[in-house]
């Protein structure tokens, strides 16, 4: 499945919630496979983000008063987030998540791996 780095980056928190939920075995397996498949890409995104922070900031942060540095960081990081990757994703039937507490924003972030049967 082609998926953007932005989609992966936005899904981190929701994936953590889903990974820690009490799920049926097959669903937990699919979630684990998906997490494993995108871990490498999340590391890449975080590495690029940290490089850009060092490039446009001082040490480990960007001075928010430096509007030019902030704009350059945002522009470059958006470029990273826009990159599409081919990642093998297992789809999960939403019905298998019954009883799992996820917010609407969590569901939105996980939409790339959810389906209705």
PDB file of C-alpha atoms in Angstrom:
ATOM      1  CA  UNK A   1       0.000   0.000   0.000  1.00  0.00           C
ATOM      2  CA  UNK A   2       1.300   3.463  -0.872  1.00  0.00           C
ATOM      3  CA  UNK A   3       1.163   5.656   2.185  1.00  0.00           C
ATOM      4  CA  UNK A   4       2.634   9.064   2.978  1.00  0.00           C
ATOM      5  CA  UNK A   5       5.058   9.715   5.798  1.00  0.00           C
ATOM      6  CA  UNK A   6       2.519  12.236   7.095  1.00  0.00           C
ATOM      7  CA  UNK A   7      -0.102   9.522   7.489  1.00  0.00           C
ATOM      8  CA  UNK A   8       2.397   7.303   9.297  1.00  0.00           C
ATOM      9  CA  UNK A   9       3.571  10.145  11.546  1.00  0.00           C
ATOM     10  CA  UNK A  10      -0.006  11.089  12.463  1.00  0.00           C
ATOM     11  CA  UNK A  11      -0.904   7.474  13.286  1.00  0.00           C
ATOM     12  CA  UNK A  12       1.795   6.909  15.947  1.00  0.00           C
ATOM     13  CA  UNK A  13      -0.312   7.730  19.003  1.00  0.00           C
ATOM     14  CA  UNK A  14      -3.372   5.839  17.787  1.00  0.00           C
ATOM     15  CA  UNK A  15      -1.217   2.826  16.899  1.00  0.00           C
ATOM     16  CA  UNK A  16       0.239   2.850  20.404  1.00  0.00           C
ATOM     17  CA  UNK A  17      -3.288   2.802  21.856  1.00  0.00           C
ATOM     18  CA  UNK A  18      -4.317  -0.009  19.554  1.00  0.00           C
ATOM     19  CA  UNK A  19      -1.148  -1.987  20.335  1.00  0.00           C
ATOM     20  CA  UNK A  20      -1.929  -1.836  24.047  1.00  0.00           C
ATOM     21  CA  UNK A  21      -5.612  -2.756  23.703  1.00  0.00           C
ATOM     22  CA  UNK A  22      -6.959  -6.194  24.544  1.00  0.00           C
ATOM     23  CA  UNK A  23      -7.737  -7.502  21.052  1.00  0.00           C
ATOM     24  CA  UNK A  24      -8.732 -10.829  19.536  1.00  0.00           C
ATOM     25  CA  UNK A  25      -5.644 -12.843  18.533  1.00  0.00           C
ATOM     26  CA  UNK A  26      -5.993 -12.328  14.758  1.00  0.00           C
ATOM     27  CA  UNK A  27      -6.563  -8.603  15.180  1.00  0.00           C
ATOM     28  CA  UNK A  28      -3.627  -8.236  17.575  1.00  0.00           C
ATOM     29  CA  UNK A  29      -1.461 -10.099  15.067  1.00  0.00           C
ATOM     30  CA  UNK A  30      -2.489  -7.748  12.235  1.00  0.00           C
ATOM     31  CA  UNK A  31      -1.823  -4.699  14.430  1.00  0.00           C
ATOM     32  CA  UNK A  32       1.617  -6.054  15.404  1.00  0.00           C
ATOM     33  CA  UNK A  33       2.502  -6.721  11.751  1.00  0.00           C
ATOM     34  CA  UNK A  34       1.446  -3.177  10.832  1.00  0.00           C
ATOM     35  CA  UNK A  35       3.442  -1.638  13.681  1.00  0.00           C
ATOM     36  CA  UNK A  36       6.509  -3.663  12.711  1.00  0.00           C
ATOM     37  CA  UNK A  37       6.102  -2.642   9.060  1.00  0.00           C
ATOM     38  CA  UNK A  38       6.068   1.081   9.826  1.00  0.00           C
ATOM     39  CA  UNK A  39       8.600   1.273  12.696  1.00  0.00           C
ATOM     40  CA  UNK A  40      11.505   1.750  10.283  1.00  0.00           C
ATOM     41  CA  UNK A  41       9.669   4.572   8.538  1.00  0.00           C
ATOM     42  CA  UNK A  42       8.810   6.277  11.829  1.00  0.00           C
ATOM     43  CA  UNK A  43      12.508   6.151  12.764  1.00  0.00           C
ATOM     44  CA  UNK A  44      13.371   7.727   9.389  1.00  0.00           C
ATOM     45  CA  UNK A  45      10.808  10.509   9.888  1.00  0.00           C
ATOM     46  CA  UNK A  46      12.025  11.241  13.421  1.00  0.00           C
ATOM     47  CA  UNK A  47      15.669  11.255  12.279  1.00  0.00           C
ATOM     48  CA  UNK A  48      14.879  13.752   9.490  1.00  0.00           C
ATOM     49  CA  UNK A  49      12.859  15.891  11.937  1.00  0.00           C
ATOM     50  CA  UNK A  50      15.764  15.985  14.401  1.00  0.00           C
ATOM     51  CA  UNK A  51      18.223  16.845  11.615  1.00  0.00           C
ATOM     52  CA  UNK A  52      15.995  19.739  10.541  1.00  0.00           C
ATOM     53  CA  UNK A  53      15.696  20.971  14.130  1.00  0.00           C
ATOM     54  CA  UNK A  54      19.495  20.982  14.416  1.00  0.00           C
ATOM     55  CA  UNK A  55      19.781  22.673  11.015  1.00  0.00           C
ATOM     56  CA  UNK A  56      17.327  25.494  11.723  1.00  0.00           C
ATOM     57  CA  UNK A  57      17.552  25.705  15.494  1.00  0.00           C
ATOM     58  CA  UNK A  58      20.001  25.579  18.326  1.00  0.00           C
ATOM     59  CA  UNK A  59      20.733  22.259  19.994  1.00  0.00           C
ATOM     60  CA  UNK A  60      17.389  20.479  20.166  1.00  0.00           C
ATOM     61  CA  UNK A  61      14.854  23.234  19.546  1.00  0.00           C
ATOM     62  CA  UNK A  62      13.902  25.989  17.149  1.00  0.00           C
ATOM     63  CA  UNK A  63      13.426  29.505  18.465  1.00  0.00           C
ATOM     64  CA  UNK A  64       9.779  30.267  17.704  1.00  0.00           C
ATOM     65  CA  UNK A  65      10.672  33.963  17.517  1.00  0.00           C
ATOM     66  CA  UNK A  66      12.858  33.227  14.472  1.00  0.00           C
ATOM     67  CA  UNK A  67      10.036  33.219  11.921  1.00  0.00           C
ATOM     68  CA  UNK A  68      12.362  32.499   8.996  1.00  0.00           C
ATOM     69  CA  UNK A  69      13.855  29.413  10.676  1.00  0.00           C
ATOM     70  CA  UNK A  70      10.393  28.164  11.649  1.00  0.00           C
ATOM     71  CA  UNK A  71       9.125  28.642   8.087  1.00  0.00           C
ATOM     72  CA  UNK A  72      12.112  26.785   6.605  1.00  0.00           C
ATOM     73  CA  UNK A  73      11.715  23.951   9.115  1.00  0.00           C
ATOM     74  CA  UNK A  74       7.985  23.626   8.412  1.00  0.00           C
ATOM     75  CA  UNK A  75       8.566  23.688   4.654  1.00  0.00           C
ATOM     76  CA  UNK A  76      11.304  21.033   4.767  1.00  0.00           C
ATOM     77  CA  UNK A  77       9.466  18.820   7.255  1.00  0.00           C
ATOM     78  CA  UNK A  78       6.280  19.000   5.167  1.00  0.00           C
ATOM     79  CA  UNK A  79       8.378  17.771   2.249  1.00  0.00           C
ATOM     80  CA  UNK A  80       9.471  14.769   4.339  1.00  0.00           C
ATOM     81  CA  UNK A  81       5.858  14.116   5.378  1.00  0.00           C
ATOM     82  CA  UNK A  82       4.729  14.246   1.747  1.00  0.00           C
ATOM     83  CA  UNK A  83       6.986  11.380   0.639  1.00  0.00           C
ATOM     84  CA  UNK A  84       5.050   8.253  -0.312  1.00  0.00           C
ATOM     85  CA  UNK A  85       6.292   4.834   0.706  1.00  0.00           C
ATOM     86  CA  UNK A  86       5.188   1.345  -0.276  1.00  0.00           C
ATOM     87  CA  UNK A  87       4.435  -0.488   2.974  1.00  0.00           C
ATOM     88  CA  UNK A  88       2.676  -3.808   3.460  1.00  0.00           C
ATOM     89  CA  UNK A  89      -0.347  -3.051   5.641  1.00  0.00           C
ATOM     90  CA  UNK A  90      -2.831  -5.620   6.943  1.00  0.00           C
ATOM     91  CA  UNK A  91      -6.380  -4.280   6.944  1.00  0.00           C
ATOM     92  CA  UNK A  92      -8.428  -4.647  10.104  1.00  0.00           C
ATOM     93  CA  UNK A  93     -12.208  -4.898  10.168  1.00  0.00           C
ATOM     94  CA  UNK A  94     -13.620  -2.114  12.344  1.00  0.00           C
ATOM     95  CA  UNK A  95     -16.002  -4.633  13.919  1.00  0.00           C
ATOM     96  CA  UNK A  96     -12.975  -6.434  15.402  1.00  0.00           C
ATOM     97  CA  UNK A  97     -12.251  -3.299  17.424  1.00  0.00           C
ATOM     98  CA  UNK A  98     -15.543  -3.422  19.301  1.00  0.00           C
ATOM     99  CA  UNK A  99     -14.948  -2.443  22.914  1.00  0.00           C
ATOM    100  CA  UNK A 100     -11.654  -0.672  22.165  1.00  0.00           C
ATOM    101  CA  UNK A 101     -11.735   2.963  23.258  1.00  0.00           C
ATOM    102  CA  UNK A 102     -10.530   5.099  20.367  1.00  0.00           C
ATOM    103  CA  UNK A 103     -11.409   8.706  19.638  1.00  0.00           C
ATOM    104  CA  UNK A 104     -12.690   9.938  16.298  1.00  0.00           C
ATOM    105  CA  UNK A 105      -9.239  11.415  15.619  1.00  0.00           C
ATOM    106  CA  UNK A 106      -7.650   8.025  16.422  1.00  0.00           C
ATOM    107  CA  UNK A 107      -9.964   6.351  13.911  1.00  0.00           C
ATOM    108  CA  UNK A 108      -9.140   9.019  11.349  1.00  0.00           C
ATOM    109  CA  UNK A 109      -5.401   8.459  11.876  1.00  0.00           C
ATOM    110  CA  UNK A 110      -5.863   4.688  11.495  1.00  0.00           C
ATOM    111  CA  UNK A 111      -8.217   4.887   8.489  1.00  0.00           C
ATOM    112  CA  UNK A 112      -5.517   3.580   6.128  1.00  0.00           C
ATOM    113  CA  UNK A 113      -5.618   0.192   7.865  1.00  0.00           C
ATOM    114  CA  UNK A 114      -9.331  -0.077   8.696  1.00  0.00           C
ATOM    115  CA  UNK A 115     -12.110  -1.570   6.597  1.00  0.00           C
ATOM    116  CA  UNK A 116     -15.786  -2.469   6.900  1.00  0.00           C
ATOM    117  CA  UNK A 117     -16.886  -5.966   5.908  1.00  0.00           C
TER     118      UNK A 117
END
